[in-house]
mmCIF file of C-alpha atoms in Angstrom:
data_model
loop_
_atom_site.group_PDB
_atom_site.id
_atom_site.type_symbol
_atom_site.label_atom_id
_atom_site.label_comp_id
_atom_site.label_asym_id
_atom_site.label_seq_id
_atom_site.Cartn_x
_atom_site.Cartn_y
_atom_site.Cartn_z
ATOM 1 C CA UNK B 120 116.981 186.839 347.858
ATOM 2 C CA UNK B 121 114.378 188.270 350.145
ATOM 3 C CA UNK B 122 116.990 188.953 352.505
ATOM 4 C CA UNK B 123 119.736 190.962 350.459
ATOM 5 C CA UNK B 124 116.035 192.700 349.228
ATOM 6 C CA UNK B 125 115.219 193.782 352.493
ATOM 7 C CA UNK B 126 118.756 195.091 353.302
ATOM 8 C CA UNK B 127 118.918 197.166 350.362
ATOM 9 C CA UNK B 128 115.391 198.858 351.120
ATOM 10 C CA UNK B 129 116.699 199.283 354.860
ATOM 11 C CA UNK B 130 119.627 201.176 353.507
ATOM 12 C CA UNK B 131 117.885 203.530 351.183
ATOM 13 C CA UNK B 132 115.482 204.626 354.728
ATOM 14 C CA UNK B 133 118.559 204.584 356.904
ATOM 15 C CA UNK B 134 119.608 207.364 354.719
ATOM 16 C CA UNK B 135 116.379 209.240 353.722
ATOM 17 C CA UNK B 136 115.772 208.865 357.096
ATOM 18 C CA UNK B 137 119.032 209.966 358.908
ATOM 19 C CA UNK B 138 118.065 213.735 359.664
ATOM 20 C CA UNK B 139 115.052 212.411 361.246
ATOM 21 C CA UNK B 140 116.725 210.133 364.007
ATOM 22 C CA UNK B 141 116.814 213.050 365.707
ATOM 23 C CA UNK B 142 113.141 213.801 365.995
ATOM 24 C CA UNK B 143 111.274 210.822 365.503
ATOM 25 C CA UNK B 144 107.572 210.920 364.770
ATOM 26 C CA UNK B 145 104.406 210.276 366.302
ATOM 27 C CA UNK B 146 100.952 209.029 365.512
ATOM 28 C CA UNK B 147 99.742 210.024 368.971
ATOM 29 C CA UNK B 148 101.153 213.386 368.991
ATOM 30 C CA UNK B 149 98.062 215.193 370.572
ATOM 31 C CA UNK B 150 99.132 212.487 374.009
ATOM 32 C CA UNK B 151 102.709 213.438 373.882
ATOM 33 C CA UNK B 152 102.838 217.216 373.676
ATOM 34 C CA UNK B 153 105.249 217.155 376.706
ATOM 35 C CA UNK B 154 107.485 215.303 374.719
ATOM 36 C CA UNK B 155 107.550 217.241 371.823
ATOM 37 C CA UNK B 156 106.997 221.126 373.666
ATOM 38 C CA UNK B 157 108.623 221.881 376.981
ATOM 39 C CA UNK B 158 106.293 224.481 377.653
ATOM 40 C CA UNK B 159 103.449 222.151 378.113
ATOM 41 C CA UNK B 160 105.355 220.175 381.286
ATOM 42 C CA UNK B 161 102.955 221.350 384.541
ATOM 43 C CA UNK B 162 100.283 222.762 382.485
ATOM 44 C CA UNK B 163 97.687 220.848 384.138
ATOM 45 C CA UNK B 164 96.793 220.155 387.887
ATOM 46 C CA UNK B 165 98.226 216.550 388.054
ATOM 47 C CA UNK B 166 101.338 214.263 387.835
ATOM 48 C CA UNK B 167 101.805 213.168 384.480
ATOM 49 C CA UNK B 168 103.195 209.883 382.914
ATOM 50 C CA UNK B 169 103.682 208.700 379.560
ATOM 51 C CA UNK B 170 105.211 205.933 377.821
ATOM 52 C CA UNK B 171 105.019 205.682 373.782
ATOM 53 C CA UNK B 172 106.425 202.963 371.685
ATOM 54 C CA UNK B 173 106.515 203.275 367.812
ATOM 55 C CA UNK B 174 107.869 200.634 365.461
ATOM 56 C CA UNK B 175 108.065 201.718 361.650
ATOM 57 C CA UNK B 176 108.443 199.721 359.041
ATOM 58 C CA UNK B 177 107.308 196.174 360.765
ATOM 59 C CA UNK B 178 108.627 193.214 359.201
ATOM 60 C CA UNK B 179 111.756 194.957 357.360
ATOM 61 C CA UNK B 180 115.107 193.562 359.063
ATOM 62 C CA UNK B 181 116.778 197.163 361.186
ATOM 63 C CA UNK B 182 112.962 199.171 361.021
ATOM 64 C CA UNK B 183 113.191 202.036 363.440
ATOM 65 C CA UNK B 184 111.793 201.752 366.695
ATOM 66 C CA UNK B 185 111.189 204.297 369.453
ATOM 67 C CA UNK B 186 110.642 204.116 373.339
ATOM 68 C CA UNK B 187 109.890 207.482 374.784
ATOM 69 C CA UNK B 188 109.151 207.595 378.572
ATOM 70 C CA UNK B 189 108.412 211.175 380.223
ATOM 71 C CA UNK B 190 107.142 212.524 383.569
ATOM 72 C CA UNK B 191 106.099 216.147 384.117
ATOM 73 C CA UNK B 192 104.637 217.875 387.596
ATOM 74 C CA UNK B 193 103.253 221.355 388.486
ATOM 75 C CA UNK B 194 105.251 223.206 390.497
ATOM 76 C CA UNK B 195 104.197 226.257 392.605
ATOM 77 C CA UNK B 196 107.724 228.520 392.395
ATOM 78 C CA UNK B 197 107.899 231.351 394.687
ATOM 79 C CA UNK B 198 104.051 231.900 393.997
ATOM 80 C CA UNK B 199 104.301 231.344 390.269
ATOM 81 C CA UNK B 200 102.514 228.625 388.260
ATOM 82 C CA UNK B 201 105.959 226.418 386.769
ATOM 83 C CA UNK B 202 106.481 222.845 386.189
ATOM 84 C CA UNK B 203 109.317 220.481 385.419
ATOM 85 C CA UNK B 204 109.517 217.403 383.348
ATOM 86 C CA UNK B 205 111.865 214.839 382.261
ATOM 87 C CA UNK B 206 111.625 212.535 379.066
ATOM 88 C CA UNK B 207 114.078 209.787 378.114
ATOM 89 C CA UNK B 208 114.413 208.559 374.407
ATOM 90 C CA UNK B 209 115.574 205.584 373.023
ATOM 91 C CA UNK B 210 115.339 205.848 368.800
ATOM 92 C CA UNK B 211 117.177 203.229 366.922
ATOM 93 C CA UNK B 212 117.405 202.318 362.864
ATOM 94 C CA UNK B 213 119.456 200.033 361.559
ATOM 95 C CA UNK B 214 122.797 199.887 363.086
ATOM 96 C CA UNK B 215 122.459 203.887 364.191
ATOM 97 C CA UNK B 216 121.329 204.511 367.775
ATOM 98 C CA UNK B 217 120.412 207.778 369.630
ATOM 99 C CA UNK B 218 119.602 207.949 373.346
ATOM 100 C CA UNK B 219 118.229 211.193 374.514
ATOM 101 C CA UNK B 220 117.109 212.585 378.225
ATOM 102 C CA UNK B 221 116.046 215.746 378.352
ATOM 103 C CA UNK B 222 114.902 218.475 381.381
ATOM 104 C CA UNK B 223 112.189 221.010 380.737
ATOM 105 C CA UNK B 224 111.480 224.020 382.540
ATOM 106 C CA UNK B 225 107.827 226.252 382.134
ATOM 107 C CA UNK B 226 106.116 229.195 383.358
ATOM 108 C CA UNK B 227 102.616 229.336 382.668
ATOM 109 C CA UNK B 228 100.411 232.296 383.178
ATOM 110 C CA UNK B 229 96.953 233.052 382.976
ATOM 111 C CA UNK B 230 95.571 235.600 380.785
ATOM 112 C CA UNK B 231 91.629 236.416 380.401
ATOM 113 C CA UNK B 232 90.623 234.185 378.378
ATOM 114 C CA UNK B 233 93.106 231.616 377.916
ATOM 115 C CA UNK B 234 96.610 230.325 379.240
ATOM 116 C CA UNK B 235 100.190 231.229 377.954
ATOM 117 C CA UNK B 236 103.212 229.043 378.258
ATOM 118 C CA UNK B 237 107.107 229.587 377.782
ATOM 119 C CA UNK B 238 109.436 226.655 378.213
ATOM 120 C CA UNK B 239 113.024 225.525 377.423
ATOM 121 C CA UNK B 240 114.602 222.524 377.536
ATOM 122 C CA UNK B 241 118.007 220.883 378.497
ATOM 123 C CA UNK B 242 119.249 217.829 377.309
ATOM 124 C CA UNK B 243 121.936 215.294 376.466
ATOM 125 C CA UNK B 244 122.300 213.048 373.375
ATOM 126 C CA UNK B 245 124.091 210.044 372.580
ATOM 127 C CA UNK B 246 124.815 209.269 368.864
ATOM 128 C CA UNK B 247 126.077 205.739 368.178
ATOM 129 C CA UNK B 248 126.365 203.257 365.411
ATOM 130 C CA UNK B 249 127.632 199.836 364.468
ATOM 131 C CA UNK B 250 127.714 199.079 360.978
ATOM 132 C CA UNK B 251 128.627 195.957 359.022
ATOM 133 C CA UNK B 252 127.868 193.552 356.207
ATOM 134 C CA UNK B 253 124.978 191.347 355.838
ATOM 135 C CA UNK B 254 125.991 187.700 355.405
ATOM 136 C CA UNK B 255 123.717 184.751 354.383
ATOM 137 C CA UNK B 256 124.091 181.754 356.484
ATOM 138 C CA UNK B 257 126.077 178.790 353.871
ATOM 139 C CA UNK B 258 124.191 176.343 355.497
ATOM 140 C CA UNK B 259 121.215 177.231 353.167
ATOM 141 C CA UNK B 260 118.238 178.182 356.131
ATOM 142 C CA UNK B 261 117.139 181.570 354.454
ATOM 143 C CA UNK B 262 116.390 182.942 357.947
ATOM 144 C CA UNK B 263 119.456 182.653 358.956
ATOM 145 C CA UNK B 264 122.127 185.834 359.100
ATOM 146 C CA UNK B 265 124.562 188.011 360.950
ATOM 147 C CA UNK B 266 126.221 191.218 360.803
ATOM 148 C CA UNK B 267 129.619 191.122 360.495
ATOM 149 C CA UNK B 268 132.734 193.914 360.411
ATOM 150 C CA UNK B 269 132.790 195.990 357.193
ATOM 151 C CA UNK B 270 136.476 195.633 356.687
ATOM 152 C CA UNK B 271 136.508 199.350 355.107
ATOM 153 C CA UNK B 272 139.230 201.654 357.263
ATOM 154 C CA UNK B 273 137.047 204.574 356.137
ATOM 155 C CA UNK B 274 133.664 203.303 358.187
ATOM 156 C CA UNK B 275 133.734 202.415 361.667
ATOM 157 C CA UNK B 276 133.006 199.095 363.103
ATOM 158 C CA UNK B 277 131.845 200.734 366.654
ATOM 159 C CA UNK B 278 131.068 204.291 366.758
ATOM 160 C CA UNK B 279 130.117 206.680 370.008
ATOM 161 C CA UNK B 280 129.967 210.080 369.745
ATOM 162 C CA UNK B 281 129.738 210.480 373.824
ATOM 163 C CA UNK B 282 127.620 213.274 375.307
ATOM 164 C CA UNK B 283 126.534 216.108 372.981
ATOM 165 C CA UNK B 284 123.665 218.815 374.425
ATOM 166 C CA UNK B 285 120.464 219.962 372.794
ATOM 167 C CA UNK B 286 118.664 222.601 373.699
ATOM 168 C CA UNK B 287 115.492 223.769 372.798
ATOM 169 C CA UNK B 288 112.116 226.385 373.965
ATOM 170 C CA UNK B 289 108.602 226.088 373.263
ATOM 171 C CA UNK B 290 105.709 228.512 373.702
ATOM 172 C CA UNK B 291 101.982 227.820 373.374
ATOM 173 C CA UNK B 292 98.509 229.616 374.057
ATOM 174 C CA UNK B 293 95.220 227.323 375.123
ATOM 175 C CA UNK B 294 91.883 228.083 375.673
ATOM 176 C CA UNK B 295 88.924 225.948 376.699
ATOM 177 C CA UNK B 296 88.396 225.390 372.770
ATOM 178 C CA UNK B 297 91.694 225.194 371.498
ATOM 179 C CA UNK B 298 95.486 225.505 371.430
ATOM 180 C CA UNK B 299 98.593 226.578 369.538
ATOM 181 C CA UNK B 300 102.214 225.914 370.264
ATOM 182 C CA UNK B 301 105.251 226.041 368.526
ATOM 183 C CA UNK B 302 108.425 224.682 369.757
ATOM 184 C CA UNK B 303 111.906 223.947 368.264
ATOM 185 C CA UNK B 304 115.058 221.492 369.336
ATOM 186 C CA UNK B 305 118.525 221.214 368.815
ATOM 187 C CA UNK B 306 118.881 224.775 368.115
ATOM 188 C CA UNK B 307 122.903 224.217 369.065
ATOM 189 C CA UNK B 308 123.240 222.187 366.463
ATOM 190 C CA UNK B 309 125.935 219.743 368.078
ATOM 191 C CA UNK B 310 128.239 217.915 365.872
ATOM 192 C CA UNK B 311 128.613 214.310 366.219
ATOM 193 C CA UNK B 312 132.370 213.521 366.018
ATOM 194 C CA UNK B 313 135.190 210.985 367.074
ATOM 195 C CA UNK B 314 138.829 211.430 367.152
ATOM 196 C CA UNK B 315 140.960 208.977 365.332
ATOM 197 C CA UNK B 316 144.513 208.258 366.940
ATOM 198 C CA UNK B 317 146.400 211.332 364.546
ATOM 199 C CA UNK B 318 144.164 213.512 367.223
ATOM 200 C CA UNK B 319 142.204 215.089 363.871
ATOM 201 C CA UNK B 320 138.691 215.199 364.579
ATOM 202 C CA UNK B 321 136.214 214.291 362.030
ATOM 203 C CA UNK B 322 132.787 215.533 361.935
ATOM 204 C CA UNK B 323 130.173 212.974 360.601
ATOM 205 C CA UNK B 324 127.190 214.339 360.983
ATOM 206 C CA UNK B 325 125.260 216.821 363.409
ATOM 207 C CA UNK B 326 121.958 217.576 364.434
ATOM 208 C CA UNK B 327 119.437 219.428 362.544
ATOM 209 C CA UNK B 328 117.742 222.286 364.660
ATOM 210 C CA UNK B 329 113.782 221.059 364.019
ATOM 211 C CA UNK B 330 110.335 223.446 364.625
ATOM 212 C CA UNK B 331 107.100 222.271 365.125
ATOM 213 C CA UNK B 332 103.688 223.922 365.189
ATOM 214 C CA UNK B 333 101.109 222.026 366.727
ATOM 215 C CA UNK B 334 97.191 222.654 367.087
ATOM 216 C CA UNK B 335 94.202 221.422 368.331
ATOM 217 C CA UNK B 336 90.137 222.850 368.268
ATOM 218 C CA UNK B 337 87.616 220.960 370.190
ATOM 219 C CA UNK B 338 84.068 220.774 368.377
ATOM 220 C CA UNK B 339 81.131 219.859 370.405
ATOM 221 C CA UNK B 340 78.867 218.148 368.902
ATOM 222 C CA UNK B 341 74.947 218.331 369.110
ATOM 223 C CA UNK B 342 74.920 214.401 371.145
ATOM 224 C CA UNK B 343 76.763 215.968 374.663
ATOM 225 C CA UNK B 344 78.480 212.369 374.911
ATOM 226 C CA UNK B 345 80.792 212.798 372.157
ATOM 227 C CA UNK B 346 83.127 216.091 371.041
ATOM 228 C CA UNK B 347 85.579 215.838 367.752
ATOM 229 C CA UNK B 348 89.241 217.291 367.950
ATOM 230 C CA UNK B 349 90.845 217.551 365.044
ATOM 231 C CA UNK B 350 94.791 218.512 365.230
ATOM 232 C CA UNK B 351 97.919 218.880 363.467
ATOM 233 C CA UNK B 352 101.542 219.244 364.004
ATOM 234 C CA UNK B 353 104.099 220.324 361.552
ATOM 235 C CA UNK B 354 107.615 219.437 361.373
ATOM 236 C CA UNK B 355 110.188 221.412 359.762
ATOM 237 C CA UNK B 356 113.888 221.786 359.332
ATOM 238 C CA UNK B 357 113.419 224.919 357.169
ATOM 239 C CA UNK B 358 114.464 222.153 354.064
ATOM 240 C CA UNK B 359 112.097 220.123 354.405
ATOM 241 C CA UNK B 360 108.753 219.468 356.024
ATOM 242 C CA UNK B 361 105.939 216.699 357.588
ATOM 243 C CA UNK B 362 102.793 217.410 358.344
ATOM 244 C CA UNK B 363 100.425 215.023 360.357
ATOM 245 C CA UNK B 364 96.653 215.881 360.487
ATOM 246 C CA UNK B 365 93.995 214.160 362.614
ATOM 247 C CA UNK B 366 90.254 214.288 363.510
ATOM 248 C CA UNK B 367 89.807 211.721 366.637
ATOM 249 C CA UNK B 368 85.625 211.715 368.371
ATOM 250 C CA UNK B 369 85.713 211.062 372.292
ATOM 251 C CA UNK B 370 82.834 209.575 373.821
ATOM 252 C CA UNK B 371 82.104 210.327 377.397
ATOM 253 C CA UNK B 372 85.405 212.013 376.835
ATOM 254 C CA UNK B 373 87.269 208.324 377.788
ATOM 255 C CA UNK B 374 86.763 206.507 374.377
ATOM 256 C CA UNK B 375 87.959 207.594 371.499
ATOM 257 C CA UNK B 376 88.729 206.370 367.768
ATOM 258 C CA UNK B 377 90.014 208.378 365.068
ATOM 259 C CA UNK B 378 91.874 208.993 361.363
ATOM 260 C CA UNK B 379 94.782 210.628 360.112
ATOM 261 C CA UNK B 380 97.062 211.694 357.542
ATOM 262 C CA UNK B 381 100.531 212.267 357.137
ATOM 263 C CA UNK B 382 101.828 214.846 354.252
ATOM 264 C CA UNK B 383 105.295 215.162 353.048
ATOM 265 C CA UNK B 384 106.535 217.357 350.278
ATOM 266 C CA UNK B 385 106.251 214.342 347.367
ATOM 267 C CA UNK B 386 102.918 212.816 349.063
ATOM 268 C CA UNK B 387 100.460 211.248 351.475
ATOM 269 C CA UNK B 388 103.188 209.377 353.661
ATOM 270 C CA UNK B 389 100.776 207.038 355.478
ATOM 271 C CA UNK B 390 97.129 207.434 356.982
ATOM 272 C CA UNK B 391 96.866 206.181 360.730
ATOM 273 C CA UNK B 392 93.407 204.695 362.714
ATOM 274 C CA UNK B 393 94.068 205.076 365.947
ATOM 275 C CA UNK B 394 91.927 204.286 369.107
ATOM 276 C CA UNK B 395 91.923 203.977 372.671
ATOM 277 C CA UNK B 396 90.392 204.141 375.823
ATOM 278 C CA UNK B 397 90.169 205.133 380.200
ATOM 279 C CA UNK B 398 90.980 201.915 381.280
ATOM 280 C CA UNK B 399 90.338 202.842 385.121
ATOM 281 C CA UNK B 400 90.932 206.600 386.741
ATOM 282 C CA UNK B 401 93.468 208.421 385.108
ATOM 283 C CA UNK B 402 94.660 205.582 383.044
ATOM 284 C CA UNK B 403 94.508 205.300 379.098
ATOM 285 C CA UNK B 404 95.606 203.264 376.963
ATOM 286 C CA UNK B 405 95.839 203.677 373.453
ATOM 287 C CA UNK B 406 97.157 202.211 369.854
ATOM 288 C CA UNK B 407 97.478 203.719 366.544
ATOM 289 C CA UNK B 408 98.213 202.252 362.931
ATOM 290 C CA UNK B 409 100.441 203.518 360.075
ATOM 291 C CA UNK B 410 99.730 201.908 356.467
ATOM 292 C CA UNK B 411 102.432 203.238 354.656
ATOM 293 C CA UNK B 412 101.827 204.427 350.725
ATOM 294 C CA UNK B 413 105.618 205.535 349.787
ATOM 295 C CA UNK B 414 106.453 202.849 346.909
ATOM 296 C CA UNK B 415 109.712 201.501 348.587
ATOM 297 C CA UNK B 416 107.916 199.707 351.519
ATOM 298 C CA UNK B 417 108.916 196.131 351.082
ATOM 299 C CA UNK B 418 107.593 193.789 353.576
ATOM 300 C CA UNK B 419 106.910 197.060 355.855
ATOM 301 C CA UNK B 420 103.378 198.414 354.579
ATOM 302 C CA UNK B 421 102.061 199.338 358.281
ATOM 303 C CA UNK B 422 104.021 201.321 361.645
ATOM 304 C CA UNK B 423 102.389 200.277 365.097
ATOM 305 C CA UNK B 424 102.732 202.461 368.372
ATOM 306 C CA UNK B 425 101.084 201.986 371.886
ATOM 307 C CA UNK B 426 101.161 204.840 373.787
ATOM 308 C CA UNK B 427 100.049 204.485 377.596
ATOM 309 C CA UNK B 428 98.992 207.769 380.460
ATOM 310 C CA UNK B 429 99.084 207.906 383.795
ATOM 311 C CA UNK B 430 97.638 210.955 385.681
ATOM 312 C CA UNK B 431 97.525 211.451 389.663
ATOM 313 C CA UNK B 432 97.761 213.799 391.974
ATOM 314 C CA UNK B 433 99.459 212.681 395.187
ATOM 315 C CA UNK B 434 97.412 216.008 397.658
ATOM 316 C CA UNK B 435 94.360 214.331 397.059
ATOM 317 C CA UNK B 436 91.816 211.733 397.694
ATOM 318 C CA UNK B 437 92.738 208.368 395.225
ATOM 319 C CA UNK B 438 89.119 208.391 393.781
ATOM 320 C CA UNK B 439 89.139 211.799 392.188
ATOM 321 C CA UNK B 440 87.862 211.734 389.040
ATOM 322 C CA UNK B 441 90.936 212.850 386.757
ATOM 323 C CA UNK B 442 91.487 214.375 383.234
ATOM 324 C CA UNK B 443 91.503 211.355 380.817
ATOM 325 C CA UNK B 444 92.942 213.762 377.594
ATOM 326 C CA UNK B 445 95.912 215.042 377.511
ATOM 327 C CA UNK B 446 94.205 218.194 376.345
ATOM 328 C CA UNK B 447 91.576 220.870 375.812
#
């Protein structure tokens, strides 16, 4: 009973939660403003690397889970301050699938008292799904079960909607205090479609063109060891909207522990505690927790991600003392 239980929860997020495949969200947002903004790739002095895995939902059968992995250098371009990136995606609920890579391009340019950054990216998108029925196992074990074919002509046991391109920009203006930025993706809006042997193609679905505003502000604090950043980031598809707030404290600007919220048009979503830390130069480490509030969480009250950065710079000495935030 638990079983057909959790199936029938999965299937109400798969489709409340269809639109946002596409962009999937992140507790550790402020760390992965690369990923989300093109015009941040080569916006500081070092090579940067980040991998981020999410998991939503834990302990409901088909939760979402994410793997993002992104790299991003400065470039000097015919004396101009640029930098190029490239993030890979891997976002999967249920029996739908999207793999993503995308290419970012930036200028940055320094103004008198700040920075401003313009950005685009370039990607490619792969949509694909394999549905089917849930079946008990007759042999009575309760954990047992499979997915099998759905038998309906009208859904489609294996599903790839090939390559489709995204495209997006992003801007943003930092100072030593704070930032802005505002970025948008899948502004094409590419349809995800197969054609069926009579050569008529059907749409199913395509992707929503999503904007995001993101902030930061650092406040030092009277004790020089720590400083408090609070941020946000909001998510919109001009239907609908998510906003995520934090306010994380750094001490000796490589430990840091801090609390969220995240706001959607009905309610408080979840509230995160996240945390992390400078393992050794220019390596962090870090881990946030969801506890989910909606009322149709079964079995999947709390989201996990681990998010780990790597920052180097290859022209000098290996014992340079490197950024350990990802900003301000």
């Amino acid at each position: 009973m638990k079983n057909y239980f959790s199936f029938f929860i999965l299937f109400i997020l798969v489709n409340l939660a269809a639109k946002a495949q596409d962009e999937p969200l992140f507790s550790n947002y402020m760390f992965l403003r690369t990923i989300t903004n093109p015009s941040f790739v080569g916006a500081e002095n070092t090579i940067n690397a980040t991998f981020c895995n999410r998991t939503m939902f834990a302990g409901i059968e088909g939760k979402p889970v994410t793997s993002t992995f992104g790299v991003e250098t400065p470039v000097d371009l015919f004396g101009k301050r640029t930098g190029f990136g490239i993030a890979m995606m891997n976002d999967k609920i249920g029996y739908q699938k999207v793999v993503k890579v995308d290419f970012s391009f930036a200028y940055h340019q320094n103004l008198k008292n700040g920075t401003l950054g313009l950005g685009f990216s370039l990607g490619f998108n792969n949509y694909s799904i394999e549905p089917g029925t849930w079946n008990e196992d007759i042999s009575g074990d309760d954990d047992s079960h499979t997915w099998a074919t759905s038998g309906d002509p009208l859904i489609p046991d294996k599903f790839s909607g090939g390559l489709d391109l995204g495209i997006g920009f992003g801007a943003y203006y930092e100072t030593p205090l704070y930032y802005i930025g505002l970025s948008g993706s899948n502004l094409n809006r590419a349809n995800i479609s197969s054609t069926k042997e009579t050569t008529t193609e059907t749409n199913y679905l395509y992707y929503d063109a999503v904007y995001k505003l993101s902030g930061a502000y650092n406040i030092e604090m009277r004790d020089p060891l720590f400083d408090l950043r609070p941020s946000f980031v909001l998510r919109t598809d001009l239907a609908a909207y998510m906003l995520d707030m934090n306010a994380t404290m750094f001490y000796k600007k490589r430990y840091w522990a801090g609390f969220g919220l995240r706001v959607s048009p009905k309610n408080i979503a979840s509230f995160t505690l996240l945390g992390g830390t400078e393992l050794v130069n220019g390596l962090n480490v870090g881990y946030a927790l969801d506890v989910n509030t909606s009322y149709m969480i079964y079995g999947g009250a709390t989201s996990h991600e681990i998010i780990i950065t790597y920052s180097f710079n290859i022209d000098t000495k290996r014992d340079m003392k490197y950024k350990s935030v990802r900003y301000l």
